[in-house]
Amino acid sequence: MTAQSNSGGGLPPLLQLSNVSKSFGGIAALKEVDMTLQAGEIHGLVGENGAGKSTTMKIIAGVYHDYDGEMRIDGARVHFRSAREALAAGIGMVHQELSTVPDLTVAENVFLGHQPLTRMGTVDWARINKEATRLIASLGLDIDPKTRMGSLPVGLQQLVELSRVLFSGARIIILDEPTSALSPPEVKRLFDVLRKIKADGRGIIFISHFLDDVLEISDTVTVFRNGKKVVTEAAATLTKDAVISHMIGRGSIDMHMGESADLTGDDAKPVVLEAEAIGDGRQLRDVSLKLRAGEITGVYGFMGCGQIELARALFGKIRLKHGRFLLNGSQKSFKSTAAARGEGIAFVPENRRMMLFRTEPVYKNVSIAILDRIHRLLLMPKAERAIAGNRAKDLQIRPPNPNMMLGSLSGGNQQKVALAKWLTHLPKVLILSEPTRGMDVGAKEDVIRIVKDLRDRGVAILVLSTEPETILTLADRVSVLRKGMVAKEFNSGTIHKADLLAAA
Amino acid sequence: MSMTDVQPNSRLKSFLKDQLRNIAPVFTLLALVIFFAAASSSFFTVVNFMNILSQISITSIIAVGLTYVILTAEIDLSVAAIANAVGITIAYFTLQPDYVNIANLPLPGIIAIVLTLLTALCFGLITAFGVTWIGIPSFIMTLAIMQIANGVSALLVRGQIAYSYPDLITMLGSGSIFGIRWTIIVAILFLGIGHLVLTYTRFGRYIYMTGGNREAAEYSGVNVKFIIGSVMVISAMCSGIAGMLAVAYFGSAQQNQFDSYLLDAIAAVVVGGTSLFGGRGGIGNTIIGLLVLGVLNNGLDHIQIDSFLKILIRGLILLSALIINVYAQRLKESE
């Protein structure tokens, strides 16, 4: 490489990636990516799930070190062997999931992991509180450093975490979905802080699904698609639609299933389960939804939009703060998952580990949800095995042996077992969270077929996903969630992926 | 569709891996029996065998309930204290000889027994309420109940010793039939029913599944709180009944007479191979564990050994069982 001095007469860029590629087990996750971050720049990074954003960031942050290509900081070539080395070189990351400790004070959180010590070797509390006050004030915030972290709103907690990263001397700051949990005034405050940091001559990489936010705060925007950098442009010259079309490659030849869908919402079908203005007081703010018999309702939204909570609220796993459910027109409240199951509601969570017993045979996994239907008092393992065997046949679970330990099945087959639980006695309502995530094509098609078949047999189905393809492939009507509220509903007509992305 | 080929050899290996927690205790038991039989002429006799059974009978009844609790990955530290309190309660409701200076409340035998059983039930319900409704970890909750039960014991006897119980209790606790002590028969009954319920009923299956993966059980629509509450109540009832029989077995009811039973019962369950992480094991394992402990305690009396060393040896055996328990769990999960 002869990229010694490509920036004319000025300073070398703060961070430069050239020709970076990374693959996992032979599958390319990142292909020849170039990216440049200048000092005093906020660089927006957008792309769909799996486009390569996180992989790139993990390379920068030293989490992955077996990649091809090169990385330079201030023009000097670096290759981090660990996250610690990256940290020492001035790279700080604020993750979407906060890594603060709610039971410690704000000051303790700022200094977590590197508390200054007195000469006696004890923690220097006076200095911690003084420094923390100074740091927080320098961000234009007014927080008492002795406040308990957990008592602050999420937006402020995030800013405290940011000040921790700043304190550690980071000059390159990576923010992963910083606005997903924030209300508009909190977003504004975050942006004020980011502009201050930028003015200090630090560089910020701002990763987000919220394109409006990205376009507002960024100087430059880079779009990733399928592990490649598609474009880098000045934010001022971009529009939301332009970004979306870069993200999904509209007009490109690699169009495939799930790019668009013809919705067939039919208001004549009877409503089975209705949620009226439900909220859990946290992520789920205010959602109304009608699930109809023989219809698949899709709920699309980014991570943290409240869909995880919505699914759990419907299945009696979390309590509602407000709102109510109507099941076939009469009001219900599900005090437990057992109560929800008793009312004919079934749920397959996004993570199959959550509902499978790895060290038990397949038949026990299948029968657990219907034991009270097949047995009065005594168990009849023979009947259980027969039922599990039938389900294995219906769902083409391989191998179709009900005595196999669940843990020895492949992931896709495990997912089918999770679904098989609910299929012996048809539920009234089936809630599926990320039903096809992480599955190979064959298993995916099987699941899609099964779900559509269940719909045709009259089950009211709710599919929740962060992947637009899943929603577009399955749904008859779509609700888009944004920050715990229904942002938009699509009931009929043709919709495209871009419509979902724009609404979320 | 990746399915690993299973060779006969690796199948045997995985079977052994799977069964390690069941096999190891049996070998421990055999080794102990062989050792003591060789070391002492009085050990390997029918009389002594009946002795051992009688010595472990009270622990067995407690261990049945405790097995249920541990299978759900919870713990009950209050079993011995509840046994003590309930044992004292039955004496409290019985007319005592003149020389026993306790302000008690004599009632007809059957009423006394029913009230005493209700006392045990109350302890169980309070524990169940605390663990499931309030959400106190069972470790802490049962520690508190242990203290409360000890307090009840102390208040009821005030340092005195009681000697009389209803006739039924006296018979079951200290009597025999056909030369077999009733406590042994009651213990076998409890173990048998405990095993049948665990293995052949829906409730039993729910216990295993709740212990195996609580979240998954909940997402499958199992009422996990009900299951955990129930096992806490069952454990308290088993402890209570064991306590009633034990005071008759001992011949006296007083404070702190059950101190060794908590550790013995937990040790029996765990030494037998029931996983402290829940979901694995059962009454069969507990029976082996009880026999290991019984043979050990009894055998050490048959050979000339420093009685202080005995305590240490018991500790070491328990430690090695715990190591096997954790190791077996790890093997299982690495599969």
Short mmCIF file of N, CA, C and O in Angstrom, two decimals, chain A residues 361-364 366 384-406 408-410 412-414 416-417 420 446, chain B residues 1-4:
data_model
loop_
_atom_site.label_atom_id
_atom_site.label_comp_id
_atom_site.label_asym_id
_atom_site.label_seq_id
_atom_site.Cartn_x
_atom_site.Cartn_y
_atom_site.Cartn_z
N PRO A 361 -34.98 -34.67 26.07
CA PRO A 361 -35.30 -35.16 24.73
C PRO A 361 -36.34 -34.29 24.03
O PRO A 361 -37.07 -33.53 24.66
N VAL A 362 -36.39 -34.44 22.72
CA VAL A 362 -37.30 -33.63 21.90
C VAL A 362 -38.74 -33.78 22.38
O VAL A 362 -39.47 -32.79 22.50
N TYR A 363 -39.15 -35.01 22.71
CA TYR A 363 -40.58 -35.19 23.00
C TYR A 363 -40.99 -34.42 24.25
O TYR A 363 -42.11 -33.89 24.32
N LYS A 364 -40.09 -34.32 25.23
CA LYS A 364 -40.45 -33.55 26.43
C LYS A 364 -40.52 -32.06 26.11
O LYS A 364 -41.29 -31.32 26.71
N VAL A 366 -41.53 -30.88 23.28
CA VAL A 366 -42.76 -30.63 22.53
C VAL A 366 -43.97 -30.70 23.45
O VAL A 366 -44.90 -29.91 23.35
N GLU A 384 -46.89 -38.95 24.40
CA GLU A 384 -46.04 -37.78 24.14
C GLU A 384 -45.11 -38.05 22.96
O GLU A 384 -44.95 -37.20 22.08
N ARG A 385 -44.52 -39.24 22.96
CA ARG A 385 -43.60 -39.56 21.87
C ARG A 385 -44.33 -39.59 20.54
O ARG A 385 -43.82 -39.13 19.52
N ALA A 386 -45.56 -40.14 20.57
CA ALA A 386 -46.31 -40.22 19.32
C ALA A 386 -46.62 -38.82 18.80
O ALA A 386 -46.45 -38.54 17.61
N ILE A 387 -47.04 -37.94 19.70
CA ILE A 387 -47.35 -36.58 19.28
C ILE A 387 -46.10 -35.89 18.75
O ILE A 387 -46.12 -35.28 17.67
N ALA A 388 -45.00 -36.04 19.49
CA ALA A 388 -43.76 -35.40 19.05
C ALA A 388 -43.32 -35.97 17.70
O ALA A 388 -42.84 -35.24 16.84
N GLY A 389 -43.54 -37.28 17.53
CA GLY A 389 -43.18 -37.89 16.25
C GLY A 389 -44.00 -37.30 15.12
O GLY A 389 -43.48 -37.01 14.04
N ASN A 390 -45.29 -37.09 15.36
CA ASN A 390 -46.14 -36.49 14.33
C ASN A 390 -45.70 -35.08 13.98
O ASN A 390 -45.65 -34.70 12.82
N ARG A 391 -45.40 -34.31 15.03
CA ARG A 391 -44.96 -32.93 14.77
C ARG A 391 -43.65 -32.93 13.98
O ARG A 391 -43.46 -32.16 13.06
N ALA A 392 -42.76 -33.87 14.36
CA ALA A 392 -41.48 -33.94 13.65
C ALA A 392 -41.72 -34.21 12.18
O ALA A 392 -41.03 -33.69 11.31
N LYS A 393 -42.74 -35.02 11.91
CA LYS A 393 -43.07 -35.31 10.51
C LYS A 393 -43.65 -34.07 9.82
O LYS A 393 -43.20 -33.66 8.76
N ASP A 394 -44.65 -33.45 10.47
CA ASP A 394 -45.28 -32.24 9.90
C ASP A 394 -44.24 -31.18 9.57
O ASP A 394 -44.28 -30.54 8.54
N LEU A 395 -43.36 -30.96 10.54
CA LEU A 395 -42.45 -29.82 10.43
C LEU A 395 -41.13 -30.21 9.79
O LEU A 395 -40.23 -29.40 9.69
N GLN A 396 -41.02 -31.47 9.40
CA GLN A 396 -39.79 -31.97 8.80
C GLN A 396 -38.59 -31.68 9.69
O GLN A 396 -37.59 -31.12 9.26
N ILE A 397 -38.73 -32.06 10.95
CA ILE A 397 -37.61 -31.93 11.86
C ILE A 397 -36.66 -33.10 11.60
O ILE A 397 -37.08 -34.25 11.50
N ARG A 398 -35.39 -32.79 11.44
CA ARG A 398 -34.39 -33.81 11.15
C ARG A 398 -33.38 -33.91 12.27
O ARG A 398 -32.86 -32.89 12.67
N PRO A 399 -33.07 -35.13 12.72
CA PRO A 399 -33.76 -36.38 12.43
C PRO A 399 -35.10 -36.45 13.18
O PRO A 399 -35.21 -35.86 14.24
N PRO A 400 -36.06 -37.19 12.62
CA PRO A 400 -37.39 -37.20 13.25
C PRO A 400 -37.48 -38.18 14.42
O PRO A 400 -38.36 -39.01 14.46
N ASN A 401 -36.54 -38.07 15.33
CA ASN A 401 -36.49 -39.01 16.45
C ASN A 401 -36.84 -38.29 17.74
O ASN A 401 -36.06 -37.48 18.24
N PRO A 402 -38.03 -38.54 18.30
CA PRO A 402 -38.46 -37.79 19.48
C PRO A 402 -37.62 -38.05 20.72
O PRO A 402 -37.72 -37.31 21.68
N ASN A 403 -36.77 -39.08 20.68
CA ASN A 403 -35.97 -39.37 21.86
C ASN A 403 -34.61 -38.67 21.85
O ASN A 403 -33.86 -38.74 22.82
N MET A 404 -34.29 -38.01 20.73
CA MET A 404 -33.02 -37.29 20.64
C MET A 404 -32.96 -36.19 21.69
O MET A 404 -33.96 -35.54 21.96
N MET A 405 -31.75 -35.98 22.22
CA MET A 405 -31.55 -34.81 23.07
C MET A 405 -31.72 -33.56 22.21
O MET A 405 -31.15 -33.49 21.11
N LEU A 406 -32.45 -32.60 22.70
CA LEU A 406 -32.69 -31.41 21.90
C LEU A 406 -31.38 -30.73 21.50
O LEU A 406 -31.23 -30.26 20.38
N SER A 408 -28.70 -31.76 20.59
CA SER A 408 -27.92 -32.30 19.48
C SER A 408 -28.56 -32.03 18.12
O SER A 408 -28.04 -32.44 17.10
N LEU A 409 -29.68 -31.31 18.11
CA LEU A 409 -30.28 -30.90 16.83
C LEU A 409 -29.61 -29.61 16.33
O LEU A 409 -29.06 -28.85 17.12
N SER A 410 -29.71 -29.38 15.05
CA SER A 410 -29.17 -28.13 14.50
C SER A 410 -30.09 -26.98 14.88
O SER A 410 -31.24 -27.17 15.28
N GLY A 412 -31.74 -24.65 13.24
CA GLY A 412 -33.00 -24.51 12.54
C GLY A 412 -34.02 -25.52 13.03
O GLY A 412 -35.20 -25.22 13.20
N ASN A 413 -33.55 -26.73 13.29
CA ASN A 413 -34.45 -27.77 13.79
C ASN A 413 -34.91 -27.48 15.21
O ASN A 413 -36.05 -27.77 15.58
N GLN A 414 -34.02 -26.89 15.99
CA GLN A 414 -34.42 -26.49 17.34
C GLN A 414 -35.54 -25.45 17.27
O GLN A 414 -36.50 -25.51 18.03
N LYS A 416 -37.68 -25.19 15.00
CA LYS A 416 -38.93 -25.87 14.63
C LYS A 416 -39.55 -26.55 15.83
O LYS A 416 -40.78 -26.58 15.98
N VAL A 417 -38.70 -27.10 16.71
CA VAL A 417 -39.24 -27.73 17.91
C VAL A 417 -39.96 -26.68 18.76
O VAL A 417 -41.04 -26.92 19.31
N ALA A 420 -43.11 -26.31 17.30
CA ALA A 420 -43.91 -27.53 17.39
C ALA A 420 -44.69 -27.63 18.69
O ALA A 420 -45.75 -28.24 18.75
N ASP A 446 -39.20 -23.56 5.36
CA ASP A 446 -40.09 -24.45 6.11
C ASP A 446 -40.92 -23.66 7.10
O ASP A 446 -42.14 -23.83 7.19
N MET B 1 -28.76 -28.88 7.91
CA MET B 1 -29.20 -30.07 8.68
C MET B 1 -27.98 -30.87 9.12
O MET B 1 -27.64 -31.88 8.53
N SER B 2 -27.30 -30.34 10.06
CA SER B 2 -26.07 -31.02 10.47
C SER B 2 -26.40 -32.00 11.57
O SER B 2 -26.87 -31.65 12.63
N MET B 3 -26.19 -33.25 11.26
CA MET B 3 -26.42 -34.25 12.30
C MET B 3 -25.14 -35.03 12.46
O MET B 3 -24.59 -35.57 11.50
N THR B 4 -24.61 -35.00 13.64
CA THR B 4 -23.32 -35.66 13.85
C THR B 4 -23.51 -37.16 13.85
O THR B 4 -24.48 -37.68 14.40
#
